CSV table of C-alpha atoms in Angstrom, one decimal:
chain,number,residue,atom,x,y,z
D,1,PRO,CA,-7.6,16.9,6.0
D,2,TYR,CA,-6.1,14.2,3.1
D,3,PRO,CA,-3.7,16.7,1.2
D,4,ASN,CA,-3.1,14.7,-2.1
D,5,SER,CA,-7.5,15.2,-1.9
D,6,PRO,CA,-8.8,15.5,-5.4
D,7,ASP,CA,-9.7,18.3,-7.2
D,8,LYS,CA,-10.6,18.2,-10.6
D,9,ARG,CA,-9.0,15.0,-11.2
D,10,ALA,CA,-10.3,11.8,-12.6
D,11,ILE,CA,-11.1,8.8,-10.2
D,12,ILE,CA,-10.6,5.4,-11.3
D,13,HIS,CA,-11.3,1.8,-9.8
D,14,GLY,CA,-8.2,0.7,-9.8
D,15,MET,CA,-4.8,-0.2,-11.5
D,16,TYR,CA,-3.0,-3.5,-12.5
D,17,LEU,CA,0.2,-3.5,-14.1
D,18,GLY,CA,1.6,-6.9,-14.8
D,19,ASN,CA,4.7,-7.0,-16.4
D,20,ALA,CA,5.2,-3.5,-17.1
D,21,SER,CA,7.8,-1.6,-16.8
D,22,TYR,CA,8.7,2.6,-16.1
D,23,TRP,CA,5.4,4.1,-15.6
D,24,VAL,CA,5.4,6.8,-14.1
D,25,ILE,CA,1.5,7.1,-12.3
D,26,ASP,CA,0.9,11.2,-10.9
D,27,ARG,CA,-2.0,12.4,-9.1
D,28,LEU,CA,-3.8,9.8,-9.6
D,29,THR,CA,-7.0,9.1,-7.9
D,30,ILE,CA,-8.7,5.4,-7.4
D,31,ASP,CA,-12.1,4.9,-5.4
D,32,SER,CA,-11.5,0.9,-5.9
D,33,ALA,CA,-14.9,0.4,-4.6
D,34,GLY,CA,-13.8,-1.5,-1.3
D,35,ALA,CA,-11.2,-3.8,-3.8
D,36,SER,CA,-7.7,-3.8,-4.5
D,37,ALA,CA,-6.5,-0.3,-5.8
D,38,VAL,CA,-3.1,-1.0,-7.7
D,39,LEU,CA,-1.4,-4.2,-7.9
D,40,LEU,CA,2.2,-4.8,-9.4
D,41,THR,CA,2.8,-7.9,-10.0
D,42,GLY,CA,4.4,-10.3,-12.9
D,43,GLY,CA,8.0,-8.3,-12.9
D,44,ALA,CA,6.6,-4.6,-12.8
D,45,SER,CA,9.5,-3.2,-12.4
D,46,HIS,CA,10.9,0.7,-12.4
D,47,ASN,CA,7.4,1.9,-11.8
D,48,VAL,CA,6.7,5.9,-10.0
D,49,PHE,CA,3.3,6.0,-8.3
D,50,ASN,CA,3.4,10.2,-7.3
D,51,LYS,CA,0.7,12.2,-5.4
D,52,VAL,CA,-2.1,9.1,-5.2
D,53,ASP,CA,-4.9,9.6,-3.6
D,54,ALA,CA,-6.3,6.2,-2.7
D,55,TYR,CA,-9.7,5.4,-1.0
D,56,ASN,CA,-12.1,3.2,0.2
D,57,PHE,CA,-9.7,0.2,-0.7
D,58,LYS,CA,-9.6,-3.6,0.4
D,59,GLU,CA,-5.7,-3.6,-0.8
D,60,GLY,CA,-4.0,-0.6,-1.5
D,61,ILE,CA,-0.6,-0.9,-3.2
D,62,TYR,CA,0.2,-4.6,-3.0
D,63,ILE,CA,3.7,-5.2,-5.1
D,64,GLN,CA,4.9,-9.4,-5.8
D,65,HIS,CA,5.9,-11.9,-8.0
D,66,GLY,CA,9.4,-10.1,-8.9
D,67,SER,CA,8.2,-6.2,-9.4
D,68,ASP,CA,11.4,-5.4,-8.4
D,69,TYR,CA,12.8,-1.3,-8.0
D,70,ASN,CA,9.2,0.5,-8.0
D,71,THR,CA,8.5,3.3,-5.7
D,72,VAL,CA,5.5,4.9,-3.9
D,73,GLN,CA,6.2,8.6,-3.1
D,74,ASN,CA,4.5,11.9,-2.1
D,75,SER,CA,0.6,9.8,-1.8
D,76,THR,CA,-2.1,9.5,0.5
D,77,LEU,CA,-3.9,6.2,1.2
D,78,HIS,CA,-6.8,6.2,3.7
D,79,ASP,CA,-10.0,5.2,4.8
D,80,GLN,CA,-10.0,1.5,4.0
D,81,VAL,CA,-12.9,-1.0,4.9
D,82,LEU,CA,-13.3,-3.4,7.2
D,83,THR,CA,-10.4,-5.8,6.2
D,84,ASP,CA,-7.4,-7.3,7.5
D,85,ARG,CA,-5.1,-6.0,4.6
D,86,ALA,CA,-2.8,-3.7,3.7
D,87,ALA,CA,-2.6,-0.1,2.7
D,88,ILE,CA,0.9,-0.3,0.8
D,89,GLY,CA,2.0,-4.4,0.5
D,90,ILE,CA,4.7,-6.3,-0.4
D,91,ASN,CA,4.2,-9.9,-0.6
D,92,SER,CA,4.5,-13.2,-2.5
D,93,TRP,CA,1.4,-15.1,-2.3
D,94,ASP,CA,2.5,-17.8,-4.8
D,95,ILE,CA,5.7,-18.7,-4.7
D,96,SER,CA,5.0,-21.2,-7.0
D,97,LYS,CA,5.6,-18.3,-9.5
D,98,PRO,CA,9.2,-16.9,-11.3
D,99,ASN,CA,10.8,-14.7,-8.9
D,100,PRO,CA,8.2,-14.3,-6.3
D,101,ASP,CA,10.0,-12.0,-4.4
D,102,SER,CA,10.0,-8.4,-4.8
D,103,ARG,CA,13.5,-6.1,-4.2
D,104,HIS,CA,14.1,-2.7,-4.1
D,105,THR,CA,10.6,-1.3,-3.2
D,106,ARG,CA,10.9,2.8,-2.5
D,107,ILE,CA,8.1,4.0,-0.2
D,108,LEU,CA,8.8,7.5,0.9
D,109,ASP,CA,7.1,10.2,2.6
D,110,ASN,CA,3.6,9.4,2.4
D,111,GLU,CA,0.0,9.8,4.3
D,112,ILE,CA,-1.8,6.9,5.9
D,113,TRP,CA,-4.4,7.4,7.5
D,114,ASN,CA,-7.2,4.8,9.3
D,115,VAL,CA,-6.6,1.4,7.6
D,116,THR,CA,-5.7,-2.1,9.3
D,117,ASP,CA,-2.1,-2.2,8.3
D,118,ALA,CA,0.0,0.6,6.8
D,119,ILE,CA,3.0,-0.7,5.3
D,120,GLN,CA,3.0,-4.5,5.4
D,121,LEU,CA,6.2,-6.9,3.9
D,122,LEU,CA,4.4,-10.2,4.2
D,123,GLY,CA,5.9,-13.6,5.2
D,124,GLY,CA,3.4,-15.7,3.5
D,125,ILE,CA,4.0,-19.3,3.2
D,126,ASP,CA,7.3,-19.8,2.1
D,127,ALA,CA,9.9,-17.9,5.2
D,128,ASP,CA,12.9,-17.7,2.6
D,129,GLU,CA,11.1,-14.6,1.3
D,130,ASP,CA,13.9,-12.1,0.7
D,131,TYR,CA,12.6,-7.9,0.3
D,132,ALA,CA,16.1,-7.0,-0.1
D,133,GLY,CA,16.6,-3.5,-0.6
D,134,THR,CA,13.8,-1.9,0.7
D,135,ILE,CA,13.2,1.5,2.1
D,136,ILE,CA,10.5,2.8,4.1
D,137,TYR,CA,11.5,6.8,5.0
D,138,ASN,CA,9.8,9.5,5.9
D,139,ASN,CA,5.7,8.1,5.8
D,140,GLU,CA,3.0,9.4,8.3
D,141,PHE,CA,0.3,7.2,9.5
D,142,TYR,CA,-2.7,8.6,11.3
D,143,ILE,CA,-5.8,7.2,13.2
D,144,THR,CA,-9.0,9.4,13.6
D,145,SER,CA,-12.3,8.8,15.4
D,146,ALA,CA,-13.7,8.1,12.1
D,147,ARG,CA,-12.1,4.4,13.1
D,148,TYR,CA,-12.8,4.3,16.7
D,149,THR,CA,-14.7,0.9,18.1
D,150,ASP,CA,-16.8,0.2,20.9
D,151,CYS,CA,-14.4,-2.5,21.7
D,152,HIS,CA,-17.5,-4.9,19.8
D,153,GLY,CA,-17.3,-4.2,16.2
D,154,ALA,CA,-19.5,-1.3,15.6
D,155,PHE,CA,-17.9,2.5,14.9
D,156,ALA,CA,-18.3,4.4,17.6
D,157,VAL,CA,-16.5,8.2,17.2
D,158,THR,CA,-16.2,7.9,21.3
D,159,GLY,CA,-14.9,4.9,21.6
D,160,ASP,CA,-12.1,2.9,23.5
D,161,CYS,CA,-10.5,0.5,20.3
D,162,ALA,CA,-9.6,1.7,17.2
D,163,CYS,CA,-9.9,-0.9,14.2
D,164,ALA,CA,-6.4,-1.3,13.2
D,165,GLU,CA,-3.0,-3.5,13.8
D,166,ASN,CA,0.3,-1.5,12.7
D,167,ALA,CA,1.9,1.4,11.6
D,168,ILE,CA,4.7,-1.1,9.7
D,169,ASP,CA,4.0,-4.8,10.1
D,170,LEU,CA,7.0,-6.8,8.9
D,171,LYS,CA,6.8,-10.0,8.7
D,172,SER,CA,9.7,-10.9,6.2
D,173,GLY,CA,12.9,-9.3,5.7
D,174,SER,CA,15.9,-8.5,3.6
D,175,SER,CA,19.5,-10.4,3.1
D,176,ASP,CA,20.8,-7.6,2.0
D,177,SER,CA,20.1,-4.5,4.3
């Protein structure tokens, strides 16, 4: 059911871009084995993730610490392990680092299936995080019976509850609309 699923693509277990800029990552498949799929940090800017298929992750694509002008588009993130993390997250967990805010992120035309939080702008411990210029546009969110539970934590395809929270969770905002 996932349109960007792998055919004959190589599968990696995660990607870390620290202060790396101007990368175009196209048609990448990530089975992160319950860890982070992609981390952009320390000023990793102007990167494009196109048609990425990420699954089995704790954290999907996380953008933080002054990593500006990044794009996640036409991708599918699905089947997250049970955790309270996001498929696509922008955060500033450590405000002691220079430039904790990440600005001008574009999250466009993605499909996100069976996750806890699909897209999240995290507030962290500093109430002044600023994700100016963030664009979240034309993303689709799905919860299937694979995520249903018996309301007591056990998976049950005919259950009355789902192990999920939010499609878009904005815990922080922008000073520049």
